[in-house]
Coordinates of C-alpha atoms and ligand atoms in Angstrom, one line a residue:
M86 CA 2.6 16.2 -16.9
A87 CA 3.2 16.8 -13.3
K88 CA 6.1 16.9 -10.9
V89 CA 5.2 14.6 -8.0
L90 CA 6.7 14.2 -4.5
V91 CA 6.4 10.6 -3.5
T92 CA 6.9 10.0 0.2
G93 CA 7.9 6.4 1.0
G94 CA 8.7 5.9 -2.7
A95 CA 11.4 3.3 -2.1
G96 CA 8.9 0.9 -0.5
Y97 CA 6.8 -1.8 -2.0
I98 CA 3.9 0.1 -3.4
G99 CA 5.9 3.4 -3.7
S100 CA 8.5 1.9 -6.0
H101 CA 5.9 0.4 -8.3
T102 CA 4.1 3.8 -8.4
C103 CA 7.3 5.7 -9.2
L104 CA 7.9 3.4 -12.1
E105 CA 4.4 4.0 -13.5
L106 CA 4.7 7.7 -13.0
L107 CA 8.1 7.8 -14.9
N108 CA 6.6 5.6 -17.7
A109 CA 3.7 8.0 -18.0
G110 CA 6.1 11.0 -18.4
H111 CA 5.8 12.5 -14.9
E112 CA 8.8 13.8 -12.9
V113 CA 9.4 12.2 -9.6
V114 CA 11.0 13.3 -6.3
V115 CA 11.2 10.6 -3.6
L116 CA 11.5 11.3 0.1
D117 CA 12.2 8.1 2.1
N118 CA 14.1 7.5 5.3
L119 CA 14.8 3.9 4.2
S120 CA 13.5 2.5 7.6
N121 CA 11.7 -0.3 5.7
S122 CA 13.3 -0.3 2.3
S123 CA 16.5 0.0 0.3
E124 CA 17.7 2.5 -2.2
E125 CA 18.3 -0.4 -4.6
S126 CA 14.6 -0.4 -5.4
L127 CA 14.9 3.1 -6.8
H128 CA 18.0 2.1 -8.8
R129 CA 16.0 -0.6 -10.4
V130 CA 13.0 1.6 -11.0
Q131 CA 15.2 4.1 -12.9
A132 CA 16.8 1.3 -15.0
L133 CA 13.4 -0.2 -15.9
A134 CA 12.1 3.3 -16.9
S135 CA 15.3 4.4 -18.5
K136 CA 14.7 7.7 -16.8
T137 CA 16.0 9.3 -13.6
L138 CA 14.2 10.5 -10.5
D139 CA 15.4 12.6 -7.6
F140 CA 15.9 10.8 -4.3
V141 CA 16.2 12.5 -0.9
Q142 CA 17.0 10.3 2.1
G143 CA 15.1 11.8 5.0
D144 CA 12.1 11.8 7.2
I145 CA 8.6 13.2 6.7
R146 CA 8.9 14.5 10.3
D147 CA 11.8 16.7 9.3
Q148 CA 10.4 20.1 8.4
K149 CA 13.7 21.4 7.1
I150 CA 14.1 18.7 4.6
L151 CA 10.5 19.1 3.5
D152 CA 10.9 22.9 3.0
Q153 CA 14.1 22.3 1.1
I154 CA 12.4 19.9 -1.3
F155 CA 9.5 22.2 -1.9
Q156 CA 12.0 25.1 -2.5
T157 CA 14.2 23.2 -4.8
H158 CA 11.4 21.6 -6.9
Q159 CA 8.2 23.0 -8.3
I160 CA 6.0 20.2 -6.9
D161 CA 2.5 19.9 -8.3
A162 CA 1.2 17.1 -6.1
V163 CA 2.2 14.7 -3.4
I164 CA 1.6 10.9 -3.2
H165 CA 2.0 10.0 0.5
F166 CA 3.0 6.4 1.2
A167 CA 5.6 6.9 4.0
G168 CA 4.6 5.3 7.3
L169 CA 4.9 2.1 9.4
K170 CA 2.5 -0.7 8.5
A171 CA 3.0 -3.8 10.7
V172 CA -0.2 -4.5 12.6
G173 CA 1.4 -6.6 15.4
E174 CA 4.3 -4.1 15.9
S175 CA 1.8 -1.3 16.2
Q176 CA 0.4 -2.9 19.3
Q177 CA 3.9 -3.1 20.9
I178 CA 5.2 0.3 20.0
P179 CA 2.1 2.5 19.5
L180 CA 4.0 5.8 20.0
E181 CA 6.3 5.1 17.0
Y182 CA 3.2 4.5 14.9
F183 CA 1.4 7.6 16.2
D184 CA 4.6 9.6 15.5
N185 CA 5.5 8.3 12.1
N186 CA 2.0 7.9 10.7
I187 CA 0.0 10.7 12.3
A188 CA 2.6 13.4 13.4
G189 CA 4.6 12.6 10.2
S190 CA 1.5 13.1 8.0
I191 CA 0.7 16.4 9.8
S192 CA 4.3 17.6 9.3
L193 CA 4.0 16.8 5.6
F194 CA 0.7 18.6 5.2
Q195 CA 2.1 21.7 7.0
A196 CA 5.0 21.8 4.6
M197 CA 2.7 21.4 1.7
Q198 CA 0.6 24.3 2.9
R199 CA 3.7 26.5 3.4
A200 CA 4.7 25.7 -0.2
R201 CA 1.1 26.1 -1.5
V202 CA 0.9 22.6 -2.8
F203 CA -2.6 21.3 -2.1
K204 CA -3.0 18.1 -4.3
L205 CA -2.6 14.9 -2.3
V206 CA -3.1 11.2 -2.7
F207 CA -3.1 9.3 0.6
S208 CA -2.6 5.6 1.2
S209 CA -5.4 4.4 3.4
S210 CA -6.6 0.9 4.0
A211 CA -9.8 -1.2 4.0
T212 CA -9.0 -1.7 7.7
V213 CA -10.9 1.6 8.4
Y214 CA -14.3 0.0 7.7
G215 CA -16.3 -1.0 10.7
E216 CA -16.4 -4.7 11.4
S217 CA -20.2 -4.8 11.2
N218 CA -20.2 -3.9 7.5
I219 CA -20.8 -6.8 5.1
S220 CA -18.6 -7.2 2.0
P221 CA -18.6 -6.0 -0.7
L222 CA -17.6 -2.9 1.2
N223 CA -18.5 0.5 -0.4
E224 CA -17.3 3.9 0.4
D225 CA -20.6 5.1 1.9
M226 CA -20.5 2.4 4.6
P227 CA -19.5 3.7 8.1
T228 CA -15.9 3.5 9.3
G229 CA -15.3 1.8 12.6
M230 CA -12.8 1.7 15.3
P231 CA -9.9 -0.4 14.0
T232 CA -8.8 -3.2 16.4
N233 CA -5.1 -2.2 16.1
N234 CA -3.0 1.0 16.4
Y235 CA -1.9 0.8 12.8
G236 CA -5.4 0.9 11.5
Y237 CA -6.2 3.6 14.0
T238 CA -3.5 5.9 12.5
K239 CA -5.0 5.4 9.0
L240 CA -8.5 6.4 10.3
I241 CA -7.2 9.4 12.1
V242 CA -5.3 10.7 9.1
E243 CA -8.3 10.2 6.9
Q244 CA -10.4 12.2 9.3
L245 CA -7.8 15.0 9.6
L246 CA -7.7 15.3 5.8
Q247 CA -11.5 15.4 5.6
K248 CA -11.6 18.2 8.1
L249 CA -8.7 20.0 6.5
S250 CA -10.4 20.0 3.0
A251 CA -13.7 21.1 4.6
A252 CA -12.0 24.0 6.3
D253 CA -9.8 25.1 3.3
E254 CA -11.1 24.6 -0.2
R255 CA -7.7 24.9 -1.8
W256 CA -7.0 21.2 -0.9
S257 CA -7.8 18.4 -3.3
I258 CA -7.3 15.1 -1.7
A259 CA -7.7 11.4 -2.7
L260 CA -8.1 8.9 0.0
L261 CA -7.4 5.5 -1.5
R262 CA -8.5 2.5 0.6
Y263 CA -6.3 -0.4 -0.5
F264 CA -7.5 -3.9 -0.1
N265 CA -4.7 -6.5 -0.2
P266 CA -1.8 -5.5 -2.5
V267 CA 0.3 -8.5 -3.8
G268 CA 2.3 -9.3 -6.9
A269 CA 5.3 -7.5 -8.5
H270 CA 6.4 -5.8 -11.7
K271 CA 6.5 -8.3 -14.6
S272 CA 10.3 -7.9 -14.9
G273 CA 10.8 -9.4 -11.4
Q274 CA 13.2 -6.5 -10.7
I275 CA 11.1 -4.8 -8.0
G276 CA 8.7 -6.4 -5.4
E277 CA 7.8 -6.8 -1.8
D278 CA 10.8 -7.2 0.5
P279 CA 9.6 -7.5 4.1
Q280 CA 12.2 -7.4 6.9
G281 CA 12.2 -10.5 9.2
I282 CA 9.2 -12.9 9.4
P283 CA 6.5 -11.7 7.0
N284 CA 3.2 -10.8 8.6
N285 CA 1.2 -11.0 5.4
L286 CA 0.1 -14.1 3.5
M287 CA 1.7 -13.5 0.1
P288 CA 5.3 -12.9 1.1
Y289 CA 5.0 -15.8 3.6
V290 CA 3.9 -18.1 0.7
T291 CA 6.7 -17.1 -1.6
Q292 CA 9.3 -17.5 1.2
V293 CA 8.0 -21.0 1.8
A294 CA 8.2 -21.7 -1.9
V295 CA 11.8 -20.4 -2.1
G296 CA 12.8 -22.5 1.0
R297 CA 13.3 -19.6 3.5
R298 CA 10.4 -20.9 5.7
E299 CA 9.3 -24.4 6.4
K300 CA 5.6 -24.2 6.0
L301 CA 2.6 -21.9 5.8
A302 CA 0.4 -21.6 8.9
V303 CA -3.1 -21.0 7.8
F304 CA -4.8 -18.9 10.4
G305 CA -8.2 -20.6 11.1
H306 CA -10.3 -22.9 9.0
D307 CA -13.6 -22.6 10.8
Y308 CA -14.6 -19.2 9.4
D309 CA -18.0 -18.8 7.8
T310 CA -16.6 -18.8 4.3
P311 CA -16.9 -21.4 1.5
D312 CA -13.8 -23.4 2.6
G313 CA -13.5 -22.1 6.2
T314 CA -10.4 -19.9 5.6
G315 CA -10.3 -16.1 5.5
V316 CA -11.4 -14.3 2.3
R317 CA -9.7 -11.2 1.0
D318 CA -9.6 -9.0 -2.0
Y319 CA -6.1 -9.3 -3.5
I320 CA -5.0 -6.6 -5.9
H321 CA -2.0 -6.6 -8.2
V322 CA 0.5 -3.9 -7.1
V323 CA 0.8 -2.6 -10.6
D324 CA -2.9 -2.1 -10.9
L325 CA -2.8 -0.4 -7.5
A326 CA 0.1 1.8 -8.7
N327 CA -1.9 2.8 -11.7
A328 CA -4.9 3.7 -9.5
H329 CA -2.6 6.4 -8.0
L330 CA -2.0 7.9 -11.4
C331 CA -5.7 7.9 -12.1
A332 CA -6.4 9.6 -8.7
L333 CA -3.7 12.1 -9.4
N334 CA -5.2 13.1 -12.7
N335 CA -8.6 13.3 -11.1
R336 CA -7.3 15.6 -8.4
L337 CA -5.3 17.9 -10.6
D338 CA -8.4 19.8 -11.6
T339 CA -10.9 19.1 -8.7
Q340 CA -11.3 20.4 -5.2
G341 CA -12.4 18.5 -2.0
C342 CA -11.7 15.2 -0.4
R343 CA -12.9 11.9 -2.0
V344 CA -12.6 8.3 -0.9
W345 CA -12.1 5.4 -3.3
N346 CA -11.8 1.7 -2.7
I347 CA -8.9 0.1 -4.6
G348 CA -9.6 -3.6 -5.0
T349 CA -10.7 -6.1 -7.7
G350 CA -14.1 -6.8 -6.0
N351 CA -13.2 -10.6 -5.9
G352 CA -13.1 -12.4 -2.6
I353 CA -10.4 -15.1 -2.5
S354 CA -9.7 -17.6 0.3
V355 CA -6.3 -18.5 1.9
L356 CA -6.6 -22.0 0.5
Q357 CA -7.5 -20.6 -3.0
V358 CA -4.3 -18.5 -2.8
K359 CA -2.2 -21.5 -1.8
N360 CA -3.7 -23.9 -4.3
T361 CA -3.6 -21.5 -7.2
F362 CA 0.0 -20.6 -6.4
E363 CA 0.9 -24.3 -6.5
Q364 CA -0.9 -24.8 -9.9
V365 CA 0.4 -21.6 -11.6
N366 CA 4.0 -21.9 -10.4
G367 CA 4.4 -25.7 -10.2
V368 CA 5.7 -25.7 -6.6
T369 CA 4.4 -27.2 -3.5
I370 CA 3.5 -25.2 -0.4
P371 CA 3.5 -27.3 2.8
F372 CA 1.0 -26.0 5.2
E373 CA -0.9 -26.6 8.5
F374 CA -4.0 -25.2 10.0
V375 CA -3.5 -23.3 13.2
A376 CA -5.7 -21.1 15.4
R377 CA -7.3 -17.9 14.1
R378 CA -5.1 -14.8 14.3
E379 CA -6.5 -12.2 16.7
G380 CA -8.2 -9.3 15.0
D381 CA -8.8 -11.0 11.6
V382 CA -12.2 -10.8 10.0
A383 CA -13.7 -13.7 8.0
T384 CA -14.3 -11.8 4.8
C385 CA -13.2 -8.5 3.4
F386 CA -13.6 -7.5 -0.3
A387 CA -14.4 -4.3 -2.2
D388 CA -17.2 -2.8 -4.1
N389 CA -14.9 -1.0 -6.5
T390 CA -17.7 0.6 -8.7
R391 CA -16.8 4.1 -7.6
A392 CA -13.2 3.9 -8.7
L393 CA -14.1 2.3 -12.0
K394 CA -16.6 5.0 -12.7
E395 CA -15.0 8.1 -11.4
L396 CA -11.3 7.4 -11.8
G397 CA -11.5 5.6 -15.2
W398 CA -9.4 2.9 -13.5
T399 CA -9.7 -0.8 -14.4
P400 CA -7.6 -3.5 -12.7
K401 CA -6.0 -5.6 -15.5
Y402 CA -4.5 -8.5 -13.6
G403 CA -6.2 -11.6 -12.2
L404 CA -5.2 -13.9 -9.3
E405 CA -3.0 -16.1 -11.5
D406 CA -0.9 -13.0 -12.7
M407 CA -0.6 -11.9 -9.1
L408 CA 0.7 -15.2 -8.0
A409 CA 3.0 -15.8 -11.0
D410 CA 4.5 -12.3 -10.6
S411 CA 5.0 -12.6 -6.8
W412 CA 6.9 -15.9 -7.5
N413 CA 8.9 -14.4 -10.4
W414 CA 10.2 -11.6 -8.1
Q415 CA 10.9 -14.0 -5.1
K416 CA 12.7 -16.5 -7.4
Q417 CA 14.9 -14.0 -8.9
N418 CA 15.6 -12.3 -5.6
P419 CA 15.5 -15.0 -2.9
N420 CA 16.8 -12.5 -0.3
G421 CA 15.0 -9.5 -1.7
Y422 CA 17.2 -6.5 -2.3
R423 CA 19.9 -7.8 0.0
D424 CA 21.5 -10.1 -2.7
Ligands
NAD1210 P1 6.6 -0.1 2.8 O1 7.0 -0.3 4.2 O2 7.2 -1.0 1.7 O3 6.8 1.4 2.3 C1 6.7 2.5 3.2 C2 8.0 3.3 2.9 O4 7.9 4.5 3.8 C3 9.3 2.6 3.2 O5 10.2 2.7 2.1 C4 9.8 3.3 4.5 O6 11.2 3.3 4.5 C5 9.2 4.7 4.3 N1 9.0 5.4 5.6 C6 8.5 4.9 6.8 N2 8.4 5.9 7.7 C7 9.0 7.0 7.1 C8 9.2 8.3 7.6 N3 8.8 8.7 8.8 N4 9.8 9.2 6.7 C9 10.1 8.8 5.5 N5 9.9 7.6 5.0 C10 9.4 6.7 5.8 O7 5.0 -0.3 2.7 P2 4.0 -0.4 1.5 O8 3.4 -1.8 1.5 O9 4.6 0.1 0.3 O10 2.9 0.6 2.0 C11 2.8 2.0 1.5 C12 1.7 2.7 2.2 O11 0.5 2.0 1.9 C13 1.8 2.7 3.7 O12 1.3 3.9 4.2 C14 0.9 1.6 4.2 O13 0.4 1.8 5.5 C15 -0.2 1.7 3.1 N6 -0.9 0.4 3.0 C16 -0.2 -0.7 2.7 C17 -0.9 -2.0 2.6 C18 -0.2 -3.2 2.3 O14 -0.8 -4.3 2.6 N7 1.0 -3.2 1.8 C19 -2.3 -2.0 2.7 C20 -3.0 -0.8 3.0 C21 -2.3 0.4 3.1
UFG1211 N1 -2.9 -15.5 6.7 C1 -2.6 -16.8 7.0 N2 -1.3 -17.1 7.3 C2 -0.3 -16.1 7.3 C3 -0.7 -14.8 7.0 C4 -2.0 -14.5 6.7 O1 -3.4 -17.7 7.0 O2 0.9 -16.5 7.6 C5 -4.3 -15.2 6.3 C6 -5.0 -14.2 7.2 O3 -5.6 -14.8 8.4 C7 -6.0 -13.6 6.3 C8 -5.3 -13.7 4.9 O4 -4.3 -14.7 5.1 O5 -7.2 -14.4 6.2 C9 -4.7 -12.3 4.5 O6 -3.8 -11.9 5.6 P1 -2.8 -10.7 5.4 O7 -2.0 -10.6 6.7 O8 -2.0 -10.9 4.1 O9 -3.7 -9.5 5.1 P2 -4.8 -8.9 6.1 O10 -6.1 -8.8 5.3 O11 -4.9 -9.4 7.4 O12 -4.1 -7.4 6.3 C10 -4.5 -6.4 5.6 C11 -3.4 -5.4 5.3 C12 -3.0 -4.6 6.5 C13 -4.3 -4.1 7.2 C14 -5.1 -5.3 7.6 C15 -6.3 -4.9 8.4 O13 -2.3 -6.0 4.8 O14 -2.3 -3.5 6.1 O15 -5.6 -5.8 6.4 O16 -7.0 -6.0 8.8 F1 -4.0 -3.5 8.4

């Protein structure tokens, strides 16, 4: 069993990962500045696991806090989720994104090196793939220049980590390229809780269903896809959380830097999401077609063979589970953690 520092552990993917870590018998220390989350998620994680974790409210850019954590706890590995993730916002306030995501990551890696902790799992994104690649995307395909600053920060940190591990063989790094995380823990106690108007499809759909938004705007229906709407690879957040445990186990006794796609390998359209959500949950989602959103690609889904083979990871949940669980969370928590 390991003692794991989880940065950004109070957030959407982080909270689900903390729960799976505790359930698997690991010890967990969370560092989160709560800029996009609430401590309530961690209270619920601990209640669900009937176990405790250590929470430190602080910033990954704060070297003193990092040193203190590494001095107080015998950390074996770090799972690094902390960062900003809104694509549109990253175009308006690029420096905030460069500072949190790039400078913040460097600050964390420096503290890890001082503490001689070299095992790391990093949250990357399918957005790093070049647009000319054709899905299913595999890890050997070239990365491109992301069209937004958020995606750029992920690419830069991936590259920094590749160079770091090439220069110093003590590092053992997993770069996980997530496709589209959706869903929530079966209990409906933890889930995605975006601030303001959601940017992503799933929280928008559930907020329409619960009456917080009037209707879904479907961005484009003239793509070269079976029904004209955008196709993505949706992955249940609990499956994604478990991929981190598999990557952690893989890295505990291996050196180097390795990339894995974390997706189901299934391409699902926006209309399929909407229609299946209605069928599974027995609710109606009013919608309208609007223009394409700038920067969106028609189709993006994973070749996940490498993760299945090398990590021994298998996604368990299908689209219906993802949509039922997203709705179960939203229904029980119409205003997220702010109830
Ligand atoms: P989230 O916003 O729910 O979680 C991120 C957490 O990091 C939040 O709790 C936030 O308070 C914290 N945080 C932000 N900046 C920090 C800082 N400087 N110091 C300390 N804490 C800080 O997001 P999420 O959806 O859980 O995403 C987790 C990670 O996965 C992010 O790095 C994100 O970019 C990446 N990712 C997410 C998606 C997605 O669609 N959700 C897709 C690909 C990659
Ligand atoms: N969509 C709509 N209406 C909405 C929201 C989304 O029709 O209100 C469509 C999009 O056009 C796309 C699909 O639903 O076809 C999925 O969109 P999301 O915003 O949920 O997800 P993206 O694939 O666009 O975003 C993902 C990750 C980001 C990452 C981005 C890079 O969530 O972290 O890929 O392209 F940066």
